[in-house]
Coordinates of N, CA and C in Angstrom, one line a residue:
X865 N 262.3 38.6 67.9 CA 263.2 39.7 67.4 C 264.5 39.1 67.0
X866 N 265.0 39.4 65.8 CA 266.2 38.9 65.2 C 267.4 39.5 65.9
X867 N 268.6 39.1 65.4 CA 269.9 39.7 65.9 C 269.9 41.2 65.7
X868 N 269.5 41.7 64.6 CA 269.6 43.1 64.3 C 268.7 43.9 65.2
X869 N 267.5 43.3 65.4 CA 266.5 44.0 66.3 C 267.0 44.0 67.8
X870 N 267.6 42.9 68.2 CA 268.2 42.8 69.6 C 269.3 43.9 69.7
X871 N 270.2 43.9 68.7 CA 271.3 44.9 68.8 C 270.8 46.3 68.8
X872 N 269.7 46.6 68.0 CA 269.1 47.9 67.9 C 268.6 48.3 69.3
X873 N 267.9 47.3 70.0 CA 267.3 47.6 71.3 C 268.4 47.9 72.3
X874 N 269.6 47.2 72.2 CA 270.7 47.4 73.1 C 271.2 48.8 72.9
X875 N 271.4 49.2 71.6 CA 271.9 50.6 71.3 C 271.0 51.6 71.8
X876 N 269.7 51.4 71.6 CA 268.7 52.4 72.1 C 268.8 52.5 73.6
X877 N 268.9 51.4 74.3 CA 268.9 51.4 75.7 C 270.1 52.2 76.2
X878 N 271.3 52.0 75.6 CA 272.5 52.8 75.9 C 272.3 54.3 75.7
X879 N 271.7 54.6 74.5 CA 271.6 56.0 74.1 C 270.6 56.7 75.1
X880 N 269.5 56.0 75.5 CA 268.5 56.6 76.3 C 269.0 57.0 77.7
X881 N 270.2 56.5 78.1 CA 270.8 56.9 79.3 C 271.4 58.4 79.3
X882 N 271.6 58.9 78.0 CA 272.0 60.2 77.8 C 270.8 61.1 77.8
X883 N 270.7 62.1 78.8 CA 269.6 62.9 78.9 C 269.3 63.7 77.7
X884 N 270.3 64.3 77.0 CA 270.1 65.0 75.8 C 269.5 64.2 74.7
X885 N 270.0 63.0 74.5 CA 269.4 62.1 73.5 C 268.0 61.7 73.9
X886 N 267.7 61.4 75.1 CA 266.4 61.0 75.6 C 265.4 62.1 75.3
X887 N 265.8 63.4 75.6 CA 264.9 64.5 75.4 C 264.5 64.7 73.9
X888 N 265.5 64.6 73.1 CA 265.3 64.7 71.6 C 264.5 63.5 71.1
X889 N 264.8 62.3 71.6 CA 264.0 61.1 71.2 C 262.5 61.3 71.5
X890 N 262.2 61.7 72.7 CA 260.9 61.9 73.2 C 260.1 63.0 72.4
X891 N 260.9 64.0 72.0 CA 260.3 65.1 71.2 C 259.9 64.6 69.8
X892 N 260.8 63.7 69.2 CA 260.5 63.3 67.9 C 259.7 62.0 67.8
X893 N 259.5 61.3 68.9 CA 258.8 60.0 68.9 C 257.4 60.1 68.2
X894 N 256.6 61.1 68.5 CA 255.2 61.1 67.9 C 255.3 61.3 66.4
X895 N 256.3 62.0 65.9 CA 256.5 62.2 64.4 C 256.8 60.8 63.8
X896 N 257.7 60.1 64.4 CA 258.1 58.8 63.8 C 257.0 57.7 64.0
X897 N 256.3 57.8 65.1 CA 255.1 56.9 65.2 C 254.1 57.1 64.1
X898 N 253.8 58.4 63.8 CA 252.9 58.7 62.7 C 253.4 58.2 61.4
X899 N 254.7 58.4 61.1 CA 255.3 57.9 59.9 C 255.2 56.4 59.8
X900 N 255.4 55.7 60.9 CA 255.3 54.3 60.9 C 253.9 53.8 60.6
X901 N 252.9 54.5 61.1 CA 251.5 54.1 60.9 C 251.2 54.3 59.4
X902 N 251.7 55.4 58.8 CA 251.4 55.7 57.4 C 252.0 54.5 56.5
X903 N 253.3 54.2 56.8 CA 253.9 53.2 56.0 C 253.2 51.8 56.2
X904 N 252.8 51.5 57.4 CA 252.2 50.2 57.7 C 250.8 50.2 57.0
X905 N 250.1 51.3 57.0 CA 248.7 51.3 56.3 C 248.9 51.2 54.8
X906 N 249.9 51.9 54.3 CA 250.1 51.8 52.8 C 250.5 50.4 52.4
X907 N 251.5 49.8 53.2 CA 251.9 48.5 52.9 C 250.8 47.4 53.0
X908 N 250.0 47.5 54.1 CA 249.0 46.5 54.3 C 247.9 46.6 53.2
X909 N 247.8 47.7 52.5 CA 246.8 47.8 51.4 C 247.5 47.6 50.1
X910 N 248.8 47.3 50.1 CA 249.5 47.1 48.8 C 249.5 48.3 47.9
X911 N 249.6 49.4 48.5 CA 249.6 50.7 47.7 C 251.0 51.2 47.5
X912 N 251.4 51.5 46.3 CA 252.7 52.1 46.1 C 252.7 53.6 46.5
X913 N 253.9 54.1 46.7 CA 254.0 55.5 47.0 C 253.4 56.4 45.9
X914 N 253.6 55.9 44.6 CA 253.0 56.6 43.5 C 251.5 56.6 43.5
X915 N 250.9 55.5 43.9 CA 249.4 55.5 43.9 C 248.9 56.3 45.1
X916 N 249.6 56.3 46.2 CA 249.2 57.1 47.3 C 249.3 58.6 46.9
X917 N 250.4 59.0 46.3 CA 250.5 60.3 45.8 C 249.4 60.8 44.9
X918 N 249.0 59.9 44.0 CA 247.9 60.2 43.1 C 246.6 60.4 43.9
X919 N 246.3 59.6 44.9 CA 245.1 59.7 45.7 C 245.2 61.0 46.5
X920 N 246.3 61.4 47.0 CA 246.5 62.6 47.8 C 246.4 63.8 47.0
X921 N 246.9 63.7 45.7 CA 247.0 64.9 44.8 C 248.3 65.6 45.0
X922 N 249.4 64.8 45.1 CA 250.7 65.3 45.3 C 251.7 64.5 44.5
X923 N 253.0 64.9 44.6 CA 254.0 64.2 43.9 C 254.5 63.0 44.7
X924 N 255.0 61.9 44.0 CA 255.5 60.8 44.7 C 256.7 61.2 45.6
X925 N 257.5 62.1 45.2 CA 258.6 62.6 46.0 C 258.2 63.1 47.4
X926 N 257.0 63.7 47.4 CA 256.5 64.2 48.7 C 256.1 63.1 49.7
X927 N 255.6 62.0 49.1 CA 255.3 60.8 49.9 C 256.6 60.2 50.4
X928 N 257.5 60.1 49.5 CA 258.8 59.5 49.9 C 259.5 60.3 51.0
X929 N 259.5 61.6 50.8 CA 260.1 62.5 51.9 C 259.3 62.4 53.2
X930 N 258.0 62.3 53.1 CA 257.2 62.1 54.3 C 257.6 60.8 55.0
X931 N 257.7 59.7 54.3 CA 258.0 58.4 54.9 C 259.4 58.3 55.4
X932 N 260.3 59.1 54.8 CA 261.7 59.1 55.3 C 262.0 60.0 56.4
X933 N 261.0 60.9 56.7 CA 261.1 61.8 57.8 C 261.8 63.1 57.5
X934 N 262.0 63.4 56.2 CA 262.7 64.6 55.8 C 261.7 65.7 55.3
X935 N 260.4 65.5 55.5 CA 259.4 66.4 55.1 C 258.6 66.8 56.3
X936 N 258.4 68.1 56.5 CA 257.6 68.6 57.6 C 256.2 68.9 57.1
X937 N 255.3 67.9 57.1 CA 254.0 68.1 56.5 C 253.1 69.0 57.4
X938 N 252.1 69.6 56.7 CA 251.1 70.4 57.4 C 250.0 69.4 57.9
X939 N 249.2 69.9 58.8 CA 248.1 69.0 59.3 C 247.1 68.7 58.1
X940 N 246.9 69.6 57.2 CA 246.0 69.4 56.1 C 246.6 68.2 55.2
X941 N 247.9 68.3 55.0 CA 248.5 67.2 54.2 C 248.4 65.9 54.9
X942 N 248.6 65.8 56.2 CA 248.5 64.6 56.9 C 247.1 64.0 56.9
X943 N 246.1 65.0 57.0 CA 244.7 64.6 56.9 C 244.4 64.0 55.5
X944 N 244.9 64.6 54.5 CA 244.7 64.0 53.1 C 245.3 62.7 53.0
X945 N 246.5 62.5 53.5 CA 247.2 61.2 53.4 C 246.3 60.1 54.2
X946 N 245.9 60.5 55.4 CA 245.1 59.6 56.2 C 243.8 59.2 55.5
X947 N 243.1 60.2 54.9 CA 241.8 59.9 54.2 C 242.1 59.0 53.0
X948 N 243.2 59.3 52.3 CA 243.5 58.5 51.1 C 243.8 57.0 51.5
X949 N 244.2 56.8 52.7 CA 244.4 55.4 53.2 C 243.2 54.8 53.9
X950 N 242.1 55.6 53.9 CA 240.9 55.1 54.6 C 241.0 55.2 56.1
X951 N 241.8 56.2 56.6 CA 242.1 56.4 58.0 C 241.7 57.8 58.4
X952 N 241.8 58.0 59.7 CA 241.6 59.4 60.2 C 242.9 59.8 60.9
X953 N 243.2 61.1 60.8 CA 244.3 61.6 61.6 C 243.8 62.1 62.9
X954 N 244.3 61.6 64.0 CA 243.8 61.9 65.3 C 244.9 62.2 66.3
X955 N 244.8 63.2 67.0 CA 245.7 63.5 68.1 C 245.3 62.8 69.4
X956 N 246.3 62.3 70.1 CA 246.0 61.7 71.4 C 246.3 62.5 72.5

């Protein structure tokens, strides 16, 4: 872990001591874990956002908003994205 990663971990540790922050973090964690998995799968396959959008049948801006966390996708949309990456959407 580089200096930025170490600093980020320190900040997170401090913030997690605040119960309000911790509650919100835990509530949003599954969403950001899913986004990270989509980004990792797309990057590992060398697929652009534009190509993924074409596969899904949506606009590139929807993929960008999904990856930035500013889009609240439906389960159907997430399933289409997963299939387009050769993956399955699965709840744990």
